[in-house]
CSV table of C-alpha atoms and ligand atoms in Angstrom, one decimal:
chain,number,residue,atom,x,y,z
Z,5,MET,CA,100.0,72.5,126.8
Z,6,PHE,CA,96.2,72.8,127.5
Z,7,LYS,CA,94.0,70.3,129.3
Z,8,SER,CA,90.5,70.9,127.8
Z,9,THR,CA,89.7,67.9,125.6
Z,10,TYR,CA,87.6,70.4,123.4
Z,11,LEU,CA,90.8,72.5,122.8
Z,12,ILE,CA,92.9,69.3,122.3
Z,13,ASP,CA,90.6,68.0,119.6
Z,14,VAL,CA,90.3,71.4,117.8
Z,15,PHE,CA,94.1,71.8,117.9
Z,16,ALA,CA,94.7,68.3,116.6
Z,17,ALA,CA,92.5,68.9,113.6
Z,18,LEU,CA,94.0,72.4,113.0
Z,19,SER,CA,97.6,71.0,113.2
Z,20,LYS,CA,96.7,68.4,110.5
Z,21,ARG,CA,94.9,70.9,108.2
Z,22,TYR,CA,97.6,73.5,108.5
Z,23,ALA,CA,100.7,71.4,109.1
Z,24,ASP,CA,102.7,73.8,106.8
Z,25,GLN,CA,101.8,76.9,108.8
Z,26,PRO,CA,104.1,76.9,111.9
Z,27,GLU,CA,103.7,80.5,112.9
Z,28,PHE,CA,99.9,80.3,112.7
Z,29,LEU,CA,99.9,77.1,114.8
Z,30,GLN,CA,102.3,78.7,117.3
Z,31,ALA,CA,100.0,81.7,117.8
Z,32,VAL,CA,96.9,79.4,118.2
Z,33,GLU,CA,98.7,77.1,120.7
Z,34,GLU,CA,99.8,80.1,122.8
Z,35,PHE,CA,96.2,81.4,122.8
Z,36,PHE,CA,94.7,78.0,123.7
Z,37,CYS,CA,97.0,77.6,126.7
Z,38,SER,CA,95.4,80.7,128.1
Z,39,ILE,CA,91.7,80.2,127.2
Z,40,ASP,CA,92.1,76.7,128.7
Z,41,PHE,CA,91.2,78.5,132.0
Z,42,ILE,CA,87.7,79.4,130.8
Z,43,VAL,CA,86.7,77.5,127.8
Z,44,ASP,CA,84.9,74.7,129.6
Z,45,LYS,CA,83.2,77.1,132.1
Z,46,ASP,CA,80.8,78.5,129.5
Z,47,PRO,CA,79.0,75.7,127.7
Z,48,ARG,CA,77.9,78.0,124.9
Z,49,ILE,CA,81.5,78.1,123.6
Z,50,LYS,CA,81.5,74.5,122.6
Z,51,GLN,CA,77.8,74.4,121.7
Z,52,ASP,CA,78.2,77.2,119.2
Z,53,ALA,CA,81.6,75.9,117.9
Z,54,ILE,CA,83.2,79.3,118.9
Z,55,VAL,CA,86.7,77.9,119.0
Z,56,GLU,CA,86.4,76.1,115.7
Z,57,ARG,CA,85.1,79.3,114.1
Z,58,ILE,CA,87.6,81.7,115.7
Z,59,VAL,CA,90.6,79.9,114.3
Z,60,GLU,CA,89.4,80.1,110.7
Z,61,PRO,CA,89.6,83.4,108.9
Z,62,GLU,CA,86.3,84.7,107.7
Z,63,ARG,CA,87.9,85.3,104.3
Z,64,ILE,CA,91.3,85.2,102.6
Z,65,ILE,CA,91.9,87.2,99.5
Z,66,LYS,CA,95.0,86.1,97.5
Z,67,PHE,CA,96.2,88.0,94.4
Z,68,ARG,CA,99.1,88.7,92.0
Z,69,VAL,CA,100.7,92.1,91.8
Z,70,SER,CA,102.6,92.8,88.6
Z,71,TRP,CA,104.6,96.0,88.3
Z,72,VAL,CA,107.4,97.5,86.1
Z,73,ASP,CA,110.8,98.1,87.7
Z,74,ASP,CA,113.1,101.1,86.9
Z,75,SER,CA,114.9,99.0,84.2
Z,76,GLY,CA,111.6,98.4,82.4
Z,77,LYS,CA,111.4,94.7,83.5
Z,78,VAL,CA,108.0,93.3,84.6
Z,79,GLN,CA,108.1,92.0,88.2
Z,80,VAL,CA,105.6,89.7,89.8
Z,81,ASN,CA,104.8,89.4,93.5
Z,82,ARG,CA,102.2,87.5,95.6
Z,83,ALA,CA,99.9,89.3,98.0
Z,84,MET,CA,97.0,88.6,100.3
Z,85,ARG,CA,94.6,90.0,102.8
Z,86,VAL,CA,93.4,87.8,105.7
Z,87,GLN,CA,90.1,89.2,107.0
Z,88,PHE,CA,90.1,87.2,110.2
Z,89,ASN,CA,87.2,88.3,112.4
Z,90,SER,CA,84.6,91.0,112.1
Z,91,ALA,CA,82.5,90.3,115.2
Z,92,ILE,CA,83.3,93.5,117.0
Z,93,GLY,CA,83.9,95.9,114.1
Z,94,PRO,CA,85.3,96.4,110.6
Z,95,TYR,CA,88.4,94.3,109.8
Z,96,LYS,CA,91.4,96.3,110.9
Z,97,GLY,CA,95.2,95.6,110.7
Z,98,GLY,CA,98.4,96.4,109.0
Z,99,ILE,CA,100.0,95.5,105.7
Z,100,ARG,CA,103.5,93.9,105.7
Z,101,PHE,CA,106.0,94.0,102.9
Z,102,ASN,CA,108.8,91.4,103.5
Z,103,PRO,CA,110.2,88.6,101.4
Z,104,ASN,CA,109.3,86.1,104.0
Z,105,VAL,CA,105.5,86.9,103.9
Z,106,ASN,CA,103.4,83.9,103.5
Z,107,GLU,CA,99.9,82.6,104.5
Z,108,SER,CA,101.2,81.3,107.8
Z,109,ILE,CA,102.7,84.6,108.9
Z,110,ILE,CA,99.7,86.8,107.7
Z,111,LYS,CA,97.3,84.3,109.4
Z,112,PHE,CA,99.1,84.4,112.7
Z,113,LEU,CA,99.2,88.2,112.6
Z,114,GLY,CA,95.5,88.5,111.7
Z,115,PHE,CA,94.6,86.0,114.5
Z,116,GLU,CA,96.5,87.9,117.1
Z,117,GLN,CA,95.1,91.2,115.8
Z,118,THR,CA,91.6,90.1,116.6
Z,119,PHE,CA,92.3,89.9,120.3
Z,120,LYS,CA,94.6,92.9,120.4
Z,121,ASN,CA,91.9,95.1,118.8
Z,122,SER,CA,89.4,93.8,121.3
Z,123,LEU,CA,91.7,94.8,124.2
Z,124,THR,CA,91.8,98.4,122.9
Z,125,GLY,CA,88.1,98.7,123.8
Z,126,LEU,CA,87.4,100.2,120.3
Z,127,PRO,CA,85.1,98.6,117.7
Z,128,MET,CA,87.6,97.0,115.4
Z,129,GLY,CA,87.7,93.4,114.0
Z,130,GLY,CA,91.0,91.7,113.1
Z,131,ALA,CA,92.8,91.5,109.8
Z,132,LYS,CA,96.3,91.5,108.3
Z,133,GLY,CA,97.7,91.8,104.8
Z,134,GLY,CA,101.0,91.8,103.0
Z,135,SER,CA,103.2,90.8,100.1
Z,136,ASP,CA,106.5,89.1,99.5
Z,137,PHE,CA,107.6,92.3,97.9
Z,138,ASP,CA,111.0,93.3,99.3
Z,139,PRO,CA,111.2,97.1,99.8
Z,140,GLU,CA,115.0,96.9,100.4
Z,141,GLY,CA,117.0,98.7,97.7
Z,142,LYS,CA,113.9,99.8,95.7
Z,143,SER,CA,113.7,103.3,94.4
Z,144,ASP,CA,110.9,105.6,95.4
Z,145,ASN,CA,109.2,105.3,92.0
Z,146,GLU,CA,109.4,101.5,92.3
Z,147,ILE,CA,107.8,101.6,95.7
Z,148,MET,CA,105.0,103.9,94.3
Z,149,ARG,CA,104.3,101.6,91.3
Z,150,PHE,CA,104.2,98.5,93.5
Z,151,CYS,CA,101.8,100.2,96.0
Z,152,GLN,CA,99.5,101.4,93.2
Z,153,ASN,CA,99.3,98.0,91.6
Z,154,TYR,CA,98.7,96.4,95.0
Z,155,ILE,CA,95.7,98.7,95.5
Z,156,LEU,CA,94.4,98.1,91.9
Z,157,GLU,CA,93.3,94.7,93.3
Z,158,LEU,CA,92.9,95.3,97.0
Z,159,TYR,CA,90.6,98.3,96.6
Z,160,ARG,CA,87.5,96.2,96.0
Z,161,HIS,CA,87.9,94.4,99.3
Z,162,ILE,CA,88.4,97.4,101.7
Z,163,GLY,CA,86.4,100.4,102.8
Z,164,PRO,CA,86.0,102.7,105.9
Z,165,ARG,CA,83.3,100.4,107.4
Z,166,MET,CA,84.6,97.1,105.8
Z,167,ASP,CA,88.3,96.8,106.2
Z,168,VAL,CA,90.8,99.5,107.1
Z,169,PRO,CA,94.5,98.7,106.5
Z,170,ALA,CA,97.5,100.4,108.0
Z,171,GLY,CA,101.3,100.0,108.1
Z,172,ASP,CA,103.4,97.2,109.6
Z,173,LEU,CA,106.9,95.9,109.0
Z,174,GLY,CA,108.2,97.5,105.7
Z,175,VAL,CA,105.2,99.7,105.3
Z,176,GLY,CA,105.1,103.2,106.7
Z,177,ALA,CA,103.5,106.6,105.9
Z,178,ARG,CA,105.1,106.8,102.5
Z,179,GLU,CA,103.7,103.4,101.3
Z,180,ILE,CA,100.3,104.2,102.9
Z,181,GLY,CA,100.3,107.5,101.0
Z,182,TYR,CA,100.8,105.9,97.7
Z,183,MET,CA,98.1,103.2,98.4
Z,184,TYR,CA,95.6,105.8,99.7
Z,185,GLY,CA,96.2,108.0,96.7
Z,186,MET,CA,95.4,105.2,94.3
Z,187,TYR,CA,92.4,104.1,96.4
Z,188,LYS,CA,91.0,107.6,96.4
Z,189,ARG,CA,91.4,107.9,92.7
Z,190,ILE,CA,89.4,104.7,92.1
Z,191,GLU,CA,86.7,105.3,94.7
Z,192,ASN,CA,86.4,109.1,94.1
Z,193,GLU,CA,85.9,109.8,97.8
Z,194,PHE,CA,87.9,111.0,100.8
Z,195,SER,CA,86.9,108.2,103.1
Z,196,GLY,CA,89.9,107.7,105.4
Z,197,THR,CA,90.0,104.0,104.5
Z,198,PHE,CA,93.6,103.7,105.6
Z,199,THR,CA,95.2,104.6,108.9
Z,200,SER,CA,98.8,105.7,109.6
Z,201,LYS,CA,98.4,108.2,106.7
Z,202,GLY,CA,100.6,111.3,106.6
Z,203,ILE,CA,99.1,114.1,108.7
Z,204,GLU,CA,98.3,116.3,105.7
Z,205,SER,CA,96.4,113.4,104.0
Z,206,GLY,CA,94.1,113.0,107.0
Z,207,GLY,CA,96.4,111.0,109.3
Z,208,SER,CA,96.3,111.4,113.1
Z,209,LEU,CA,98.9,113.2,115.2
Z,210,GLY,CA,100.6,110.7,117.5
Z,211,ARG,CA,100.0,107.7,115.2
Z,212,ALA,CA,103.7,107.4,114.3
Z,213,GLU,CA,104.7,107.4,118.0
Z,214,ALA,CA,101.8,105.4,119.3
Z,215,THR,CA,103.1,101.8,119.3
Z,216,GLY,CA,106.4,102.6,120.9
Z,217,TYR,CA,105.0,105.1,123.4
Z,218,GLY,CA,102.1,102.8,124.2
Z,219,LEU,CA,104.6,100.0,124.9
Z,220,CYS,CA,106.4,102.2,127.4
Z,221,TYR,CA,103.1,103.3,129.1
Z,222,PHE,CA,102.2,99.6,129.5
Z,223,VAL,CA,105.6,98.8,131.0
Z,224,GLU,CA,105.2,101.8,133.4
Z,225,GLU,CA,102.0,100.1,134.7
Z,226,MET,CA,103.8,96.8,135.2
Z,227,LEU,CA,106.7,98.5,136.9
Z,228,SER,CA,104.6,100.5,139.4
Z,229,THR,CA,102.1,97.7,140.1
Z,230,PHE,CA,104.5,94.8,140.5
Z,231,LYS,CA,107.7,96.5,141.6
Z,232,ASN,CA,106.8,99.9,142.9
Z,233,GLU,CA,109.3,101.2,140.4
Z,234,THR,CA,109.6,103.5,137.3
Z,235,PHE,CA,111.9,103.6,134.2
Z,236,LYS,CA,114.4,105.8,136.1
Z,237,GLY,CA,117.9,104.4,135.9
Z,238,LYS,CA,116.8,101.2,134.2
Z,239,ARG,CA,119.0,99.6,131.5
Z,240,VAL,CA,117.0,98.9,128.4
Z,241,ILE,CA,117.7,96.9,125.2
Z,242,ILE,CA,115.6,97.3,122.1
Z,243,SER,CA,115.7,95.1,119.0
Z,244,GLY,CA,114.7,96.7,115.8
Z,245,SER,CA,115.1,100.4,115.2
Z,246,GLY,CA,112.2,101.0,112.9
Z,247,LYS,CA,108.9,102.7,113.6
Z,248,VAL,CA,108.2,100.8,116.8
Z,249,GLY,CA,111.8,100.4,118.2
Z,250,SER,CA,112.9,104.0,117.6
Z,251,MET,CA,109.8,105.5,119.3
Z,252,ALA,CA,110.0,103.1,122.2
Z,253,ALA,CA,113.7,104.2,122.7
Z,254,GLU,CA,112.7,107.9,122.6
Z,255,LYS,CA,110.0,107.4,125.3
Z,256,VAL,CA,112.3,105.2,127.5
Z,257,ILE,CA,114.8,108.0,127.6
Z,258,GLU,CA,112.2,110.6,128.2
Z,259,LEU,CA,111.0,108.5,131.2
Z,260,GLY,CA,114.5,108.3,132.7
Z,261,GLY,CA,115.7,105.0,131.4
Z,262,LYS,CA,119.0,104.3,129.5
Z,263,VAL,CA,118.9,102.5,126.2
Z,264,VAL,CA,122.2,100.5,126.1
Z,265,GLY,CA,121.6,98.3,123.0
Z,266,MET,CA,119.6,98.5,119.7
Z,267,SER,CA,119.7,96.5,116.5
Z,268,ASP,CA,118.5,96.2,112.9
Z,269,ILE,CA,118.9,93.5,110.3
Z,270,SER,CA,122.6,94.4,109.9
Z,271,GLY,CA,123.5,93.9,113.5
Z,272,VAL,CA,123.7,95.2,117.1
Z,273,ILE,CA,125.0,98.3,118.7
Z,274,HIS,CA,126.0,98.2,122.4
Z,275,ASP,CA,126.7,101.7,123.7
Z,276,GLU,CA,127.3,101.9,127.4
Z,277,ALA,CA,127.1,105.7,127.3
Z,278,GLY,CA,123.5,105.3,126.2
Z,279,ILE,CA,122.3,105.0,122.6
Z,280,ASP,CA,122.0,108.3,120.8
Z,281,VAL,CA,118.4,107.9,119.5
Z,282,LYS,CA,118.4,111.2,117.6
Z,283,LEU,CA,121.4,109.9,115.7
Z,284,ILE,CA,119.6,106.6,115.0
Z,285,LYS,CA,116.6,108.4,113.7
Z,286,ARG,CA,118.7,110.7,111.5
Z,287,LEU,CA,120.6,107.8,110.0
Z,288,SER,CA,117.4,105.9,109.4
Z,289,GLN,CA,116.2,108.7,107.1
Z,290,SER,CA,119.1,108.2,104.7
Z,291,ASN,CA,120.4,104.6,105.2
Z,292,THR,CA,118.6,101.3,105.8
Z,293,ILE,CA,121.7,99.7,107.3
Z,294,ILE,CA,122.1,102.1,110.2
Z,295,MET,CA,123.8,100.1,113.0
Z,296,ASP,CA,127.1,99.8,111.1
Z,297,LYS,CA,127.0,103.6,110.3
Z,298,TYR,CA,126.4,104.5,114.0
Z,299,ARG,CA,129.9,103.3,114.8
Z,300,THR,CA,131.5,106.0,112.6
Z,301,TYR,CA,129.8,108.7,114.8
Z,302,ARG,CA,130.3,106.8,118.2
Z,303,PRO,CA,133.5,104.8,117.9
Z,304,GLU,CA,133.3,103.7,121.5
Z,305,ALA,CA,130.2,101.7,120.8
Z,306,ILE,CA,130.5,97.9,120.2
Z,307,PHE,CA,129.1,96.5,117.0
Z,308,SER,CA,128.2,92.9,116.2
Z,309,THR,CA,126.7,91.5,113.0
Z,310,ASP,CA,125.0,88.7,115.1
Z,311,THR,CA,121.5,90.1,115.7
Z,312,LYS,CA,121.0,87.6,118.6
Z,313,ALA,CA,124.0,89.3,120.4
Z,314,ILE,CA,121.6,92.0,121.7
Z,315,TRP,CA,120.0,89.5,124.2
Z,316,LYS,CA,123.5,89.1,125.8
Z,317,ILE,CA,123.8,92.7,126.8
Z,318,PRO,CA,123.2,93.1,130.6
Z,319,CYS,CA,119.9,94.9,131.1
Z,320,ASP,CA,116.8,95.3,133.4
Z,321,ILE,CA,114.3,95.5,130.6
Z,322,ALA,CA,114.3,94.0,127.1
Z,323,MET,CA,111.9,95.2,124.4
Z,324,PRO,CA,111.9,93.0,121.2
Z,325,CYS,CA,110.6,95.4,118.5
Z,326,ALA,CA,111.7,93.8,115.2
Z,327,THR,CA,109.8,90.7,114.1
Z,328,GLN,CA,108.4,87.3,115.1
Z,329,ASN,CA,110.5,84.6,116.8
Z,330,GLU,CA,113.5,86.8,117.7
Z,331,ILE,CA,113.9,85.3,121.2
Z,332,TYR,CA,114.4,81.6,121.2
Z,333,LEU,CA,115.1,79.6,124.3
Z,334,ASP,CA,118.9,80.2,124.2
Z,335,SER,CA,118.3,83.9,124.1
Z,336,ALA,CA,115.8,83.7,126.9
Z,337,LYS,CA,118.5,82.0,129.0
Z,338,ASP,CA,121.0,84.7,128.1
Z,339,LEU,CA,118.5,87.4,129.2
Z,340,VAL,CA,118.0,85.8,132.6
Z,341,ALA,CA,121.7,85.1,133.1
Z,342,ASN,CA,122.4,88.7,132.4
Z,343,GLY,CA,120.0,90.1,134.9
Z,344,CYS,CA,116.9,91.0,132.8
Z,345,TRP,CA,113.7,90.9,134.8
Z,346,LEU,CA,111.1,92.4,132.5
Z,347,VAL,CA,110.4,91.6,128.8
Z,348,ALA,CA,107.9,93.6,126.9
Z,349,GLU,CA,107.0,92.7,123.3
Z,350,GLY,CA,106.8,95.6,120.9
Z,351,ALA,CA,106.8,93.3,117.9
Z,352,ASN,CA,104.2,90.6,117.3
Z,353,MET,CA,105.1,87.2,118.7
Z,354,PRO,CA,108.8,87.9,119.0
Z,355,THR,CA,109.2,85.3,121.8
Z,356,THR,CA,108.8,81.6,121.1
Z,357,ILE,CA,106.5,79.5,123.4
Z,358,ASP,CA,109.3,77.7,125.2
Z,359,ALA,CA,111.3,81.0,125.6
Z,360,THR,CA,108.2,82.7,127.1
Z,361,LYS,CA,107.8,79.7,129.5
Z,362,TYR,CA,111.4,79.9,130.5
Z,363,LEU,CA,111.2,83.6,131.3
Z,364,LEU,CA,107.9,83.2,133.3
Z,365,ASP,CA,109.4,80.2,135.2
Z,366,HIS,CA,112.4,82.4,136.1
Z,367,GLY,CA,110.3,85.2,137.6
Z,368,VAL,CA,110.6,87.6,134.6
Z,369,LEU,CA,107.7,89.9,134.2
Z,370,PHE,CA,106.3,89.4,130.7
Z,371,ALA,CA,104.2,91.8,128.6
Z,372,PRO,CA,102.8,90.0,125.5
Z,373,GLY,CA,102.6,91.8,122.2
Z,374,LYS,CA,98.9,91.7,121.8
Z,375,ALA,CA,98.5,93.8,124.9
Z,376,ALA,CA,101.8,95.8,125.1
Z,377,ASN,CA,101.9,96.9,121.4
Z,378,ALA,CA,98.2,97.6,121.1
Z,379,GLY,CA,98.8,101.4,121.2
Z,380,GLY,CA,99.5,101.6,117.5
Z,381,VAL,CA,96.2,100.1,116.4
Z,382,ALA,CA,94.4,102.0,119.2
Z,383,VAL,CA,95.5,105.3,117.7
Z,384,SER,CA,94.6,103.9,114.3
Z,385,GLY,CA,91.1,103.6,115.8
Z,386,LEU,CA,91.3,107.2,116.9
Z,387,GLU,CA,92.4,108.1,113.4
Z,388,MET,CA,89.2,106.4,112.0
Z,389,ALA,CA,87.1,108.3,114.5
Z,390,GLN,CA,88.7,111.7,113.6
Z,391,ASN,CA,88.2,110.9,109.8
Z,392,ALA,CA,84.6,110.0,110.4
Z,393,MET,CA,84.0,113.2,112.3
Z,394,PHE,CA,86.0,115.4,109.9
Z,395,MET,CA,87.9,116.9,112.7
Z,396,ASN,CA,91.3,116.5,114.4
Z,397,TRP,CA,92.5,116.1,117.9
Z,398,THR,CA,95.8,117.6,119.1
Z,399,PHE,CA,98.9,115.6,119.8
Z,400,LYS,CA,98.3,116.1,123.6
Z,401,GLU,CA,94.7,114.9,123.3
Z,402,ILE,CA,95.8,111.8,121.4
Z,403,ASP,CA,98.7,111.0,123.8
Z,404,GLU,CA,96.4,111.3,126.8
Z,405,LYS,CA,93.8,109.0,125.2
Z,406,LEU,CA,96.6,106.5,124.3
Z,407,HIS,CA,97.9,106.6,127.9
Z,408,GLU,CA,94.4,105.9,129.2
Z,409,ILE,CA,93.8,103.0,126.8
Z,410,MET,CA,97.2,101.4,127.7
Z,411,LYS,CA,96.4,101.7,131.4
Z,412,ASN,CA,93.0,100.2,130.8
Z,413,ILE,CA,94.4,97.3,128.8
Z,414,PHE,CA,96.9,96.6,131.6
Z,415,LYS,CA,94.0,96.6,134.2
Z,416,MET,CA,92.0,94.2,132.1
Z,417,CYS,CA,94.9,91.8,131.7
Z,418,HIS,CA,95.8,92.1,135.4
Z,419,ASP,CA,92.2,91.6,136.6
Z,420,ALA,CA,91.7,88.6,134.2
Z,421,SER,CA,95.0,87.1,135.4
Z,422,LEU,CA,94.0,87.4,139.0
Z,423,LYS,CA,90.5,86.1,138.5
Z,424,TYR,CA,91.5,83.0,136.4
Z,425,THR,CA,95.0,82.0,137.6
Z,426,GLY,CA,94.9,83.4,141.2
Z,427,LYS,CA,97.9,85.5,140.4
Z,428,PRO,CA,97.9,89.1,139.1
Z,429,ASP,CA,101.0,89.0,137.0
Z,430,ASN,CA,100.3,86.3,134.3
Z,431,ILE,CA,99.7,89.0,131.7
Z,432,VAL,CA,99.9,86.4,128.9
Z,433,VAL,CA,96.8,84.6,130.2
Z,434,GLY,CA,95.1,87.8,131.2
Z,435,ALA,CA,95.5,89.4,127.7
Z,436,ASN,CA,94.3,86.3,125.9
Z,437,ILE,CA,91.2,85.8,128.1
Z,438,ALA,CA,90.3,89.5,128.2
Z,439,GLY,CA,90.7,89.8,124.5
Z,440,PHE,CA,88.7,86.6,123.8
Z,441,GLN,CA,85.8,87.5,126.0
Z,442,LYS,CA,84.4,90.4,124.0
Z,443,VAL,CA,84.9,88.6,120.7
Z,444,TYR,CA,83.2,85.4,121.6
Z,445,VAL,CA,80.2,87.1,123.3
Z,446,ALA,CA,79.7,89.2,120.2
Z,447,MET,CA,79.9,86.0,118.0
Z,448,LEU,CA,77.3,84.4,120.3
Z,449,GLN,CA,75.0,87.5,119.9
Z,450,GLN,CA,75.3,87.4,116.1
Z,451,GLY,CA,74.3,83.7,115.7
Z,452,VAL,CA,75.9,81.1,113.5
L,25,NDP,P1,109.8,98.6,110.5
L,25,NDP,O1,109.9,98.1,109.2
L,25,NDP,O2,109.5,100.1,110.7
L,25,NDP,O3,111.1,98.3,111.4
L,25,NDP,C1,111.5,97.0,111.6
L,25,NDP,C2,112.9,97.0,112.3
L,25,NDP,O4,113.2,95.7,112.6
L,25,NDP,C3,114.0,97.5,111.4
L,25,NDP,O5,114.9,98.2,112.1
L,25,NDP,C4,114.5,96.2,110.8
L,25,NDP,O6,115.9,96.4,110.3
L,25,NDP,C5,114.5,95.3,112.0
L,25,NDP,N1,114.4,93.9,111.6
L,25,NDP,C6,113.6,93.3,110.8
L,25,NDP,N2,113.8,92.0,110.8
L,25,NDP,C7,114.8,91.8,111.6
L,25,NDP,C8,115.6,90.7,112.0
L,25,NDP,N3,115.3,89.5,111.5
L,25,NDP,N4,116.6,90.8,112.9
L,25,NDP,C9,116.9,92.1,113.4
L,25,NDP,N5,116.2,93.2,113.1
L,25,NDP,C10,115.2,93.0,112.2
L,25,NDP,O7,108.6,97.8,111.3
L,25,NDP,P2,107.8,98.3,112.5
L,25,NDP,O8,108.6,98.9,113.5
L,25,NDP,O9,106.5,98.9,112.1
L,25,NDP,O10,107.4,96.8,113.1
L,25,NDP,C11,108.2,96.1,114.0
L,25,NDP,C12,107.4,95.0,114.7
L,25,NDP,O11,106.3,95.6,115.4
L,25,NDP,C13,106.7,94.0,113.7
L,25,NDP,O12,106.6,92.7,114.4
L,25,NDP,C14,105.2,94.6,113.6
L,25,NDP,O13,104.3,93.6,113.3
L,25,NDP,C15,105.1,95.1,115.1
L,25,NDP,N6,104.0,96.1,115.3
L,25,NDP,C16,104.0,97.2,114.5
L,25,NDP,C17,103.1,98.2,114.7
L,25,NDP,C18,103.1,99.5,114.0
L,25,NDP,O14,102.2,100.3,114.3
L,25,NDP,N7,104.0,99.7,113.1
L,25,NDP,C19,102.0,98.0,115.7
L,25,NDP,C20,102.2,96.8,116.5
L,25,NDP,C21,103.1,95.9,116.3
L,25,NDP,P3,116.2,96.9,108.8
L,25,NDP,O15,115.7,98.3,108.8
L,25,NDP,O16,117.7,96.8,108.7
L,25,NDP,O17,115.5,96.0,107.9
L,26,2IT,O1,100.4,94.9,114.4
L,26,2IT,C1,99.7,96.0,114.5
L,26,2IT,O2,98.9,96.2,115.5
L,26,2IT,C2,99.9,97.0,113.5
L,26,2IT,N1,100.7,96.8,112.6
L,26,2IT,C3,99.0,98.2,113.5
L,26,2IT,C4,97.7,97.9,112.8
L,26,2IT,C5,96.9,99.1,112.6
L,26,2IT,O3,95.8,98.9,112.0
L,26,2IT,O4,97.2,100.2,113.0
């Protein structure tokens, strides 16, 4: 917990006000534990109520999305956009489609996005959006109709210099294409308001790879700085095999590592020969339930329907890339017991607070999501820049820029950790402080 009485008071009020928002409170608590190191050192923070302001979204837009399914029945979903903080740039963050989407989850994501976007060094504020629409089992036409109806309300709240959505869990280039198409029809302009668009629609080369590749670039920095090591010969496990997990797996292999376990919602594959990532990607194009299918091609692989079984596979490096709160304390214990010494979060907040503490207390190097998975939004920022200039960079140019950004984020986290904790490897504290500093100074500059 944190010691500053200022933070204790703000958190007590927040916990009372949002008692029904556990994910949001979890994200704030984790953040407060870090800024505890600096919050009382700058009197302007308390004087200007920076912390009270930073935990409240600037705006929440909630709306209904009605749409007609393939059988002609009218369906109703709930949707929202949380525009959290615009101190350093237009609101920016993904859209999530998942039946468990609620205000707590979208607020935690928007809150973390604010500091992640700050770490990229690009001018982007924090936002997140989503709906409890479940894309699982929906036809292409149903997805299109839902996305179009979603935009019929959201369009009035977004814009290239106002709020720029992108993909997230359950939302990829297909969904963004349908949303952007409807948005463009309404606004009658090619403004690039969305990122992670298809390349032909003005998307950026390298955006699809960016989060997973960026995660590996970040881990490379940790390996070389703290262990004088590389990915070569390391055993890696990756939860989730979607946009982030599959691209992380591809890069791990390219850098000489061996991916021995992957998962999706249907279960876990443990393949000692090394996961065939090309096969995973091929299966993911035709089936949503891919782990079970993988076995038919690689009968020697072990399959389990228990998604937590992935954390029991012996490994050097674990990369949770599926969703929030995947690694609870018991899984953290499994990881340590089975030799894992580095955890890097590709997903947002996949590790609970007590699991993170356990890992850190047991000497595990830990890369928090808001730093390690910032490559995706960083290349989204590059997509915005290319759209604004009406020109495109090559894949190589984007990849080099992404690599530089990830190295720079690591350096900022490392230096802040050293300065405020006396140790260089508390990347959790380093990321939160480095992300917070730019945002709060911008808020001070802009008055109340
Ligand atoms: P996708 O929808 O592309 O993939 C998600 C993957 O995780 C799928 O394989 C899915 O399985 C699996 N999954 C979902 N829930 C569970 C669960 N409870 N247990 C096991 N597996 C599960 O999403 P993304 O890859 O885009 O996002 C993954 C995470 O990364 C999210 O936390 C997101 O917020 C974060 N993130 C994404 C970025 C991006 O650019 N896309 C950027 C930064 C962070 P199935 O297919 O079977 O449902
Ligand atoms: O969590 C994230 O950083 C994302 N889903 C990407 C957001 C973006 O605007 O590219």
